[in-house]
Short mmCIF file of C-alpha atoms in Angstrom, two decimals:
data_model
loop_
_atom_site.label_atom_id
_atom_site.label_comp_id
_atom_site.label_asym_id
_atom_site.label_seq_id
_atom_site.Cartn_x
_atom_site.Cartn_y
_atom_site.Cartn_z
CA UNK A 1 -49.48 66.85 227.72
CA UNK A 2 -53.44 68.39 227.64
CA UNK A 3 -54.78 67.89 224.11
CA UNK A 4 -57.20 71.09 222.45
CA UNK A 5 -60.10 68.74 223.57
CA UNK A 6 -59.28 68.47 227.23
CA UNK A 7 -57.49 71.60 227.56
CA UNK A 8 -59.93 74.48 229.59
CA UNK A 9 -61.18 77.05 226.33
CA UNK A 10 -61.65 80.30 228.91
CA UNK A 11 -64.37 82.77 227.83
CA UNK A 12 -64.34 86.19 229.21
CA UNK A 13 -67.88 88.09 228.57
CA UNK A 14 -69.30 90.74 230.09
CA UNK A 15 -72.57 89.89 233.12
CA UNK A 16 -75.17 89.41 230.42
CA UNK A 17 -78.17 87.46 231.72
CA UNK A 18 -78.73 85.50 228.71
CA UNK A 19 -75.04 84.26 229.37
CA UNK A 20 -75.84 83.38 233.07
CA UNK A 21 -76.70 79.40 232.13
CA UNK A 22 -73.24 79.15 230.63
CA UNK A 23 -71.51 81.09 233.31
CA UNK A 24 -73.48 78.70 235.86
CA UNK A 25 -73.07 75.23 234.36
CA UNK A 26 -76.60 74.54 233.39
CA UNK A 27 -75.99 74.22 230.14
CA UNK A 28 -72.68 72.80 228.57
CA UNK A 29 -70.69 72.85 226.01
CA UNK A 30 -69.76 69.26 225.04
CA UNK A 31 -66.88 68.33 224.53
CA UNK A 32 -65.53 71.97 224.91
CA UNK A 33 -64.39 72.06 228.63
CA UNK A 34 -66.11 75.81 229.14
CA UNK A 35 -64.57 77.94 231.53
CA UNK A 36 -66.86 81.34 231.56
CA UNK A 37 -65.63 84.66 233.42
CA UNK A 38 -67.67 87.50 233.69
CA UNK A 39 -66.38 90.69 233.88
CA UNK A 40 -66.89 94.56 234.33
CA UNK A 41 -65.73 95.59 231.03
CA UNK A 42 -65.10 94.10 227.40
CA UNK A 43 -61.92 92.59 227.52
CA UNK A 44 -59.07 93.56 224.90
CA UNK A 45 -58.53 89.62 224.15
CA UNK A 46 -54.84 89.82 222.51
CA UNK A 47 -53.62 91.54 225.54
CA UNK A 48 -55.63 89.07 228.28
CA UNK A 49 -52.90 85.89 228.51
CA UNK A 50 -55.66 83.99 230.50
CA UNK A 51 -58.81 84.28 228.17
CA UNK A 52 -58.62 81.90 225.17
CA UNK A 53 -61.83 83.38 223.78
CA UNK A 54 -64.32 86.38 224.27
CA UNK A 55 -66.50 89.30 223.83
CA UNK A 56 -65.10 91.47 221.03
CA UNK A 57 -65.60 94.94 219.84
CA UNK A 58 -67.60 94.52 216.37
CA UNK A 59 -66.06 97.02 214.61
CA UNK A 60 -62.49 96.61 215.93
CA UNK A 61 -62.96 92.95 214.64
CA UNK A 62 -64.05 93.76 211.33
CA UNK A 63 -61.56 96.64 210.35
CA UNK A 64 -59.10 94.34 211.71
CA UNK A 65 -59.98 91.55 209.93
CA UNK A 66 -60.57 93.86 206.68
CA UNK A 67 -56.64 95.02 207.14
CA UNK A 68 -55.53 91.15 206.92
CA UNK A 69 -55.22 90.96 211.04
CA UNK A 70 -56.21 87.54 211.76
CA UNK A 71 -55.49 86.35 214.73
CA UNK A 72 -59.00 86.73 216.09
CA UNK A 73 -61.71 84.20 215.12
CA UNK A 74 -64.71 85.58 214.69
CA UNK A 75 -68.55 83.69 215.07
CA UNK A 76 -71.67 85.35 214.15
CA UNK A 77 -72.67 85.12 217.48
CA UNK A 78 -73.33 88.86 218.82
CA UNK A 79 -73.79 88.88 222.47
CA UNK A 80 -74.58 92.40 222.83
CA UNK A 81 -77.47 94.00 220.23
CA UNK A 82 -79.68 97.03 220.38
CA UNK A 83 -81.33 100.08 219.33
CA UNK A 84 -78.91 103.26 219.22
CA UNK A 85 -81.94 105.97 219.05
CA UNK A 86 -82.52 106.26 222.94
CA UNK A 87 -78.60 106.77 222.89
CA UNK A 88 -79.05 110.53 221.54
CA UNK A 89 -79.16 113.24 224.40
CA UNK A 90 -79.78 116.58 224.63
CA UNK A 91 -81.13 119.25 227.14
CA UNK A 92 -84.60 119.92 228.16
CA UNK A 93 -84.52 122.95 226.95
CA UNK A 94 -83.53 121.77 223.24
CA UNK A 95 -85.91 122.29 220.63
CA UNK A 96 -84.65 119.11 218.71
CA UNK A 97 -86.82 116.19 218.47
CA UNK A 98 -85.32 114.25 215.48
CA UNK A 99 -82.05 113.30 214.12
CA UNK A 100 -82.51 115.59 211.44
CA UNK A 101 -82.79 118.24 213.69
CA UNK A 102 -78.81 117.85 214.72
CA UNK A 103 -77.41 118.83 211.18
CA UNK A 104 -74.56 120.78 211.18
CA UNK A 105 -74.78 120.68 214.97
CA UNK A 106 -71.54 120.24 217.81
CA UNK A 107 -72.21 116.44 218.92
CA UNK A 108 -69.96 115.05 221.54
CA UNK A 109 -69.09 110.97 221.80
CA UNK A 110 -67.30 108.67 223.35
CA UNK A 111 -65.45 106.91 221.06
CA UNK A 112 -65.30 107.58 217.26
CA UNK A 113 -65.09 104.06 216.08
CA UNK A 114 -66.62 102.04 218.47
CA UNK A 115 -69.69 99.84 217.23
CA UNK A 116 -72.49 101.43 218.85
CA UNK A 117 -71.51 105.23 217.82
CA UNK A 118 -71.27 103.94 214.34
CA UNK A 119 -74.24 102.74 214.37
CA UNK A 120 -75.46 105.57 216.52
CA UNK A 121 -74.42 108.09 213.74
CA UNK A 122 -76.23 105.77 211.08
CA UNK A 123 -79.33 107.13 212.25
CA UNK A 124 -78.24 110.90 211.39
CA UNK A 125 -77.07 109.51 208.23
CA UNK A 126 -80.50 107.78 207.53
CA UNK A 127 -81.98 111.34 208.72
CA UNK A 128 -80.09 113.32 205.31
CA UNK A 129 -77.55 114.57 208.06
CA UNK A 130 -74.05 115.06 206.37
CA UNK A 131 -71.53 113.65 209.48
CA UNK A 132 -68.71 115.98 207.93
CA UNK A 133 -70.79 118.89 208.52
CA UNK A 134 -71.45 118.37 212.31
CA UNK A 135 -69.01 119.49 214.42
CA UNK A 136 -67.44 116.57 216.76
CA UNK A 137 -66.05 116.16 219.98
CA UNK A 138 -64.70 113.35 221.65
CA UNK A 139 -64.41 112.38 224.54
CA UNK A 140 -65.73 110.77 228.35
CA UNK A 141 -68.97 111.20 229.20
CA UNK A 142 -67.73 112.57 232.77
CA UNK A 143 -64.78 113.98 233.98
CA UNK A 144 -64.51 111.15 236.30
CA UNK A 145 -64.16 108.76 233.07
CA UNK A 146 -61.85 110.30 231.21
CA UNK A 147 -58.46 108.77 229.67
CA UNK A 148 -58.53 105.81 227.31
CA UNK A 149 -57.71 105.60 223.44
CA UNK A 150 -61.48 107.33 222.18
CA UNK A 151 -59.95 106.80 218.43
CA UNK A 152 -59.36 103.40 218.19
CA UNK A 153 -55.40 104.30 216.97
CA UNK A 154 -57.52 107.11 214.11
CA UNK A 155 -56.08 109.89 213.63
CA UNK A 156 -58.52 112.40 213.87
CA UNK A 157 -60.72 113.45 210.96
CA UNK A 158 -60.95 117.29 210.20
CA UNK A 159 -64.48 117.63 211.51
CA UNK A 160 -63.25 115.43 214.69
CA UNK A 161 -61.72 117.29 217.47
CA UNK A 162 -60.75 115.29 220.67
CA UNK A 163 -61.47 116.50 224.19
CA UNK A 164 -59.37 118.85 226.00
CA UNK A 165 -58.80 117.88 229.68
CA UNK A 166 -61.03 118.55 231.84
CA UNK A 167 -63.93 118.46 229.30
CA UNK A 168 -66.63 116.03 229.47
CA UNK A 169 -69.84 115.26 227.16
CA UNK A 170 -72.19 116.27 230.07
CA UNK A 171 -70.42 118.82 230.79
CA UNK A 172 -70.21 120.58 227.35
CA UNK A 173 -74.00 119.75 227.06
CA UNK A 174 -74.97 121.37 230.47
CA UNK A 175 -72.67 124.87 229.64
CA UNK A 176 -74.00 124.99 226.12
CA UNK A 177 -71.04 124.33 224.43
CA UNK A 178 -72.31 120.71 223.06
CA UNK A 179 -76.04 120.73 221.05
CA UNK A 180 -75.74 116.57 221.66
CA UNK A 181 -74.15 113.61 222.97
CA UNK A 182 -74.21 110.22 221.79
CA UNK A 183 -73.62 107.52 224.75
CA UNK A 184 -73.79 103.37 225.27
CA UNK A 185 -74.77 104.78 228.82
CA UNK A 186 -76.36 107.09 230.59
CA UNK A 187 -74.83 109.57 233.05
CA UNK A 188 -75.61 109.57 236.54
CA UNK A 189 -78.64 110.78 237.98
CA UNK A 190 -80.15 110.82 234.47
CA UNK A 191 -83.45 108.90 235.49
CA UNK A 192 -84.34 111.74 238.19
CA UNK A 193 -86.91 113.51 237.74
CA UNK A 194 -84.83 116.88 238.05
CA UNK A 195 -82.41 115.73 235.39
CA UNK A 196 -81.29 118.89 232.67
CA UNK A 197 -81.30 115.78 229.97
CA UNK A 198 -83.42 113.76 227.76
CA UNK A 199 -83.24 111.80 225.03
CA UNK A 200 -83.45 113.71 221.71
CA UNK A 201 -86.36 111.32 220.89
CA UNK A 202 -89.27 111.89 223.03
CA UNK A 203 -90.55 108.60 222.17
CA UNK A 204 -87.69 106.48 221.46
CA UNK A 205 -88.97 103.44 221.67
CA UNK A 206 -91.38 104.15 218.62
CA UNK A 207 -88.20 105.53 216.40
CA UNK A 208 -86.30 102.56 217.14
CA UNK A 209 -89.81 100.44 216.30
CA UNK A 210 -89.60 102.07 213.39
CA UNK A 211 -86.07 101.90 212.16
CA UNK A 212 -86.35 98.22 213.35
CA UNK A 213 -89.13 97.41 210.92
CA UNK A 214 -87.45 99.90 207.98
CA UNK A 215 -83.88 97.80 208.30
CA UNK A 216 -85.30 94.33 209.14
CA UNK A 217 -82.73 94.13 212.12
CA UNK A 218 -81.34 94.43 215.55
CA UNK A 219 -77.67 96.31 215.17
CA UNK A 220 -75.37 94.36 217.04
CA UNK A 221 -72.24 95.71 218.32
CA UNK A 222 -70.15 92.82 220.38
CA UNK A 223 -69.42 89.62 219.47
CA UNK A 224 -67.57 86.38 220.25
CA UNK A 225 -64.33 85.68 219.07
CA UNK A 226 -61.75 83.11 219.89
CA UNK A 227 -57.60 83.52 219.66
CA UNK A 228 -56.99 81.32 216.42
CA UNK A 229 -54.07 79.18 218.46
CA UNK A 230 -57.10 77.60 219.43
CA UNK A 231 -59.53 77.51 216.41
CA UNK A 232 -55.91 76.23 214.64
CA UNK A 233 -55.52 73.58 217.20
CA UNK A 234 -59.22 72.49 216.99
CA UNK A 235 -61.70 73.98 213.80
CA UNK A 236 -64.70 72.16 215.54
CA UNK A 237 -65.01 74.24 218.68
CA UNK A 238 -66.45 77.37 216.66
CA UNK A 239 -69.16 75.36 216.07
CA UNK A 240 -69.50 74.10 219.44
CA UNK A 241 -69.06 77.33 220.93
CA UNK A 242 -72.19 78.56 218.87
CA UNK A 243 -74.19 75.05 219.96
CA UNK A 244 -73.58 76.46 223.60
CA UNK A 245 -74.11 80.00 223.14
CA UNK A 246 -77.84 79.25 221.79
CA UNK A 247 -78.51 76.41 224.07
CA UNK A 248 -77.71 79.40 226.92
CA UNK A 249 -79.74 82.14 225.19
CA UNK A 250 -82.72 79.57 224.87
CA UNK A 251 -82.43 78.39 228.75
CA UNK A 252 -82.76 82.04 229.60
CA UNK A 253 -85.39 83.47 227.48
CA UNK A 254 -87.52 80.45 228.65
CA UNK A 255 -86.60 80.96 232.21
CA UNK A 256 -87.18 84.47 231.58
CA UNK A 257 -90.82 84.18 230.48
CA UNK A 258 -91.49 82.01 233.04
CA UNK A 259 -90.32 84.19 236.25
CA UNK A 260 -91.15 87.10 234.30
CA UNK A 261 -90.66 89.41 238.01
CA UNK A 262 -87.34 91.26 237.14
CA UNK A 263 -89.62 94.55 236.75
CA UNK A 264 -93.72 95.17 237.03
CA UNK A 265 -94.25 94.61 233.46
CA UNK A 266 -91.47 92.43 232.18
CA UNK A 267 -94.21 90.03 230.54
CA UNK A 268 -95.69 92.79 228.85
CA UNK A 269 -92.45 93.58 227.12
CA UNK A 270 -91.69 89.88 226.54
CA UNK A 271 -94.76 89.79 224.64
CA UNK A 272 -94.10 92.58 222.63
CA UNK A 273 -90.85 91.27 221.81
CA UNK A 274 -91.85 88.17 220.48
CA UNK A 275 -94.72 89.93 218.26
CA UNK A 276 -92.47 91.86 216.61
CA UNK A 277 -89.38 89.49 216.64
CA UNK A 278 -90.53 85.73 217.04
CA UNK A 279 -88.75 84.13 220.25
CA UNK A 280 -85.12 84.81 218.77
CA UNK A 281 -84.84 88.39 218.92
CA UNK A 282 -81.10 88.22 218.75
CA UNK A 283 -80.30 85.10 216.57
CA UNK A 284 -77.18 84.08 215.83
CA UNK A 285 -75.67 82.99 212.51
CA UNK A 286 -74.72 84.05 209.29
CA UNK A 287 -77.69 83.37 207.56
CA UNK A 288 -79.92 85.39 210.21
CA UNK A 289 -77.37 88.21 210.40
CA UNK A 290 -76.43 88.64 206.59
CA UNK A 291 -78.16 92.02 206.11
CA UNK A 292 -76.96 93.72 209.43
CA UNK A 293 -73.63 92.61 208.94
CA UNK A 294 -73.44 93.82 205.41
CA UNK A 295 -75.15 97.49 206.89
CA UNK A 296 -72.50 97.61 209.00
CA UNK A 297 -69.71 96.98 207.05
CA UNK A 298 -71.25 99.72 204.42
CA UNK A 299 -71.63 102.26 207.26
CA UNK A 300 -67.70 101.96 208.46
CA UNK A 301 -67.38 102.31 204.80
CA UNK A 302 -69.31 105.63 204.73
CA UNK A 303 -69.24 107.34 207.57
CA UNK A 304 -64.85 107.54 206.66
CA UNK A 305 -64.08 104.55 209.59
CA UNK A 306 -62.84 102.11 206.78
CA UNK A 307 -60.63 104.08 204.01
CA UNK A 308 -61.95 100.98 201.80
CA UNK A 309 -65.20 99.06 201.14
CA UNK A 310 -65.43 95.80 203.20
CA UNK A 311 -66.42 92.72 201.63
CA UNK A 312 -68.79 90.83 204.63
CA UNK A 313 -67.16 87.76 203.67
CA UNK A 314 -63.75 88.39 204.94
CA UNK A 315 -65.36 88.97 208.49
CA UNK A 316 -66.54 84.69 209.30
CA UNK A 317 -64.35 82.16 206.91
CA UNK A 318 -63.21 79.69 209.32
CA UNK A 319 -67.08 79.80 210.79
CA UNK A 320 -68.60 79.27 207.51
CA UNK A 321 -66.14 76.70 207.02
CA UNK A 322 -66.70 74.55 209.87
CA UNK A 323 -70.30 75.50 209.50
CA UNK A 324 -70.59 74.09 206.37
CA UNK A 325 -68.66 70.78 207.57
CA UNK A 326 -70.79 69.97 210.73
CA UNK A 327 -74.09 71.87 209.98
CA UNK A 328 -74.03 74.10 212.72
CA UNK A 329 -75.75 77.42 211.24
#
């Protein structure tokens, strides 16, 4: 019978191209026999029989782990990070310009718990805007992407109301009916020229410059986590599941400076980065993630997500564990 060393560990993440090393074999994972899938869309990993670990919804992780449900393993390593400001849209024709501007306005979503909307409606709540006293909707972003639980198994707060069918986010923006959407993507057609959208902040980029220097972080909104049959079997590969993780992100971001042809001025925007960030612009670990994790934890907290405060410790034991052990920050 296979043993936890020799036996596959398969990772399902989405196409990210600082995972591409890892997906291709140029960098391992010893002694973790690595088996990396890439796929379309974040996998739900209790329900996937043939994915042993994987990219993880941030917040569905930590309000599960907050309500005692263990049998995810979380590491500190978030695979997908960013800025939520560009996120914000709103018609040409809108006089907003600021997230302050949207109080006690109708905002449609997405999803109401997912990661990125919380930290999406962080930024109204760093504006003064009360969230109870804007008036929801949720729902797909287009009728063609409707269906799907948008409430993460919520109930509905009394300022939430969920989409009826046939409604969409653009579509309630275009007829008037919406003042705002919040979405992880943008709708089709939304880079034209002729597009009835635009972001809310003219100049996102400097807002989310801003914000970045104000919170001293990236927010990050997926993770890795790994079924804990596995961690149980074998502690040690958490920690050399984050050893191969970094040694991917560090064979890209060089690779990436050096063919630095994706677009015109990738270099230009490389350079920025690491101005403002250093090379590690999304690090991994507790000790580089403390503060964002604890942010986040106090915004499911405040914004009604988590009926509780969550202590930031319950999220990463068996990492800081092993951590500890084998030195692997």
């Amino acid at each position: 019978m296979a043993t936890s060393l020799d036996t596959p560990l398969h990772l399902g993440v989405r196409p990210w191209s600082h995972l591409v090393p890892l997906a291709l074999g140029e960098v391992g994972a010893p002694p973790l026999d690595l088996r990396v899938a890439r796929l379309a869309v974040t996998p739900h990993l209790l329900d996937e029989r043939d994915l042993d670990a994987g990219e993880t919804s941030f917040s569905r992780y930590t309000l599960a782990r907050a309500a005692g449900d263990d049998r995810l393993v979380g590491i500190p390593a978030f695979v997908m990070r960013g800025f939520r400001h560009r996120c914000i849209l709103v018609r040409k024709d809108s006089p907003a310009a600021d997230a302050a501007d949207l109080a006690g306005a109708r905002i449609g979503l997405t999803g109401w718990p997912d990661s990125g909307n919380t930290w999406t409606r962080a930024v109204l709540r760093r504006a003064g805007v009360d969230l109870t006293g804007v008036q929801w909707m949720v729902g797909p972003l287009t009728p063609e992407a409707a269906g799907g639980d948008r409430m993460g198994g919520m109930a509905p707060p009394p300022w939430v109301r969920l989409a009826e069918p046939g409604e969409s986010l653009v579509g309630g923006l275009l007829d008037g009916t919406l003042d705002a959407i919040m979405t992880p993507f943008m709708p089709p057609g939304f880079h034209r020229d002729d597009t009835p959208l635009r972001p809310l902040y003219r100049d996102y980029r400097a807002a989310e410059v801003r914000y970045g220097e104000e919170v001293g972080f990236i927010p990050g909104i997926h993770l890795i986590a790994v079924k804990r049959e596995r961690v149980e079997a074998r502690p040690e590969l958490l920690a050399d599941l984050m050893t191969a993780l970094r040694a991917s992100q560090q064979a890209w971001w060089a690779s990436y400076r050096k063919h630095a042809d994706t677009t015109p001025w990738a270099l230009a925007e490389i350079d920025d980065t690491e101005r403002r960030y250093g090379a590690d612009w999304m690090p991994y670990g507790l000790a580089a993630n403390r503060s964002m994790i604890n942010a986040f934890c106090a915004e499911l907290h405040a914004q009604g997500i988590a009926e509780a405060p969550i202590d930031p410790d319950v999220l990463f034991p068996e990492y800081t564990k092993i951590a500890t052990e084998t030195g692997v920050e």
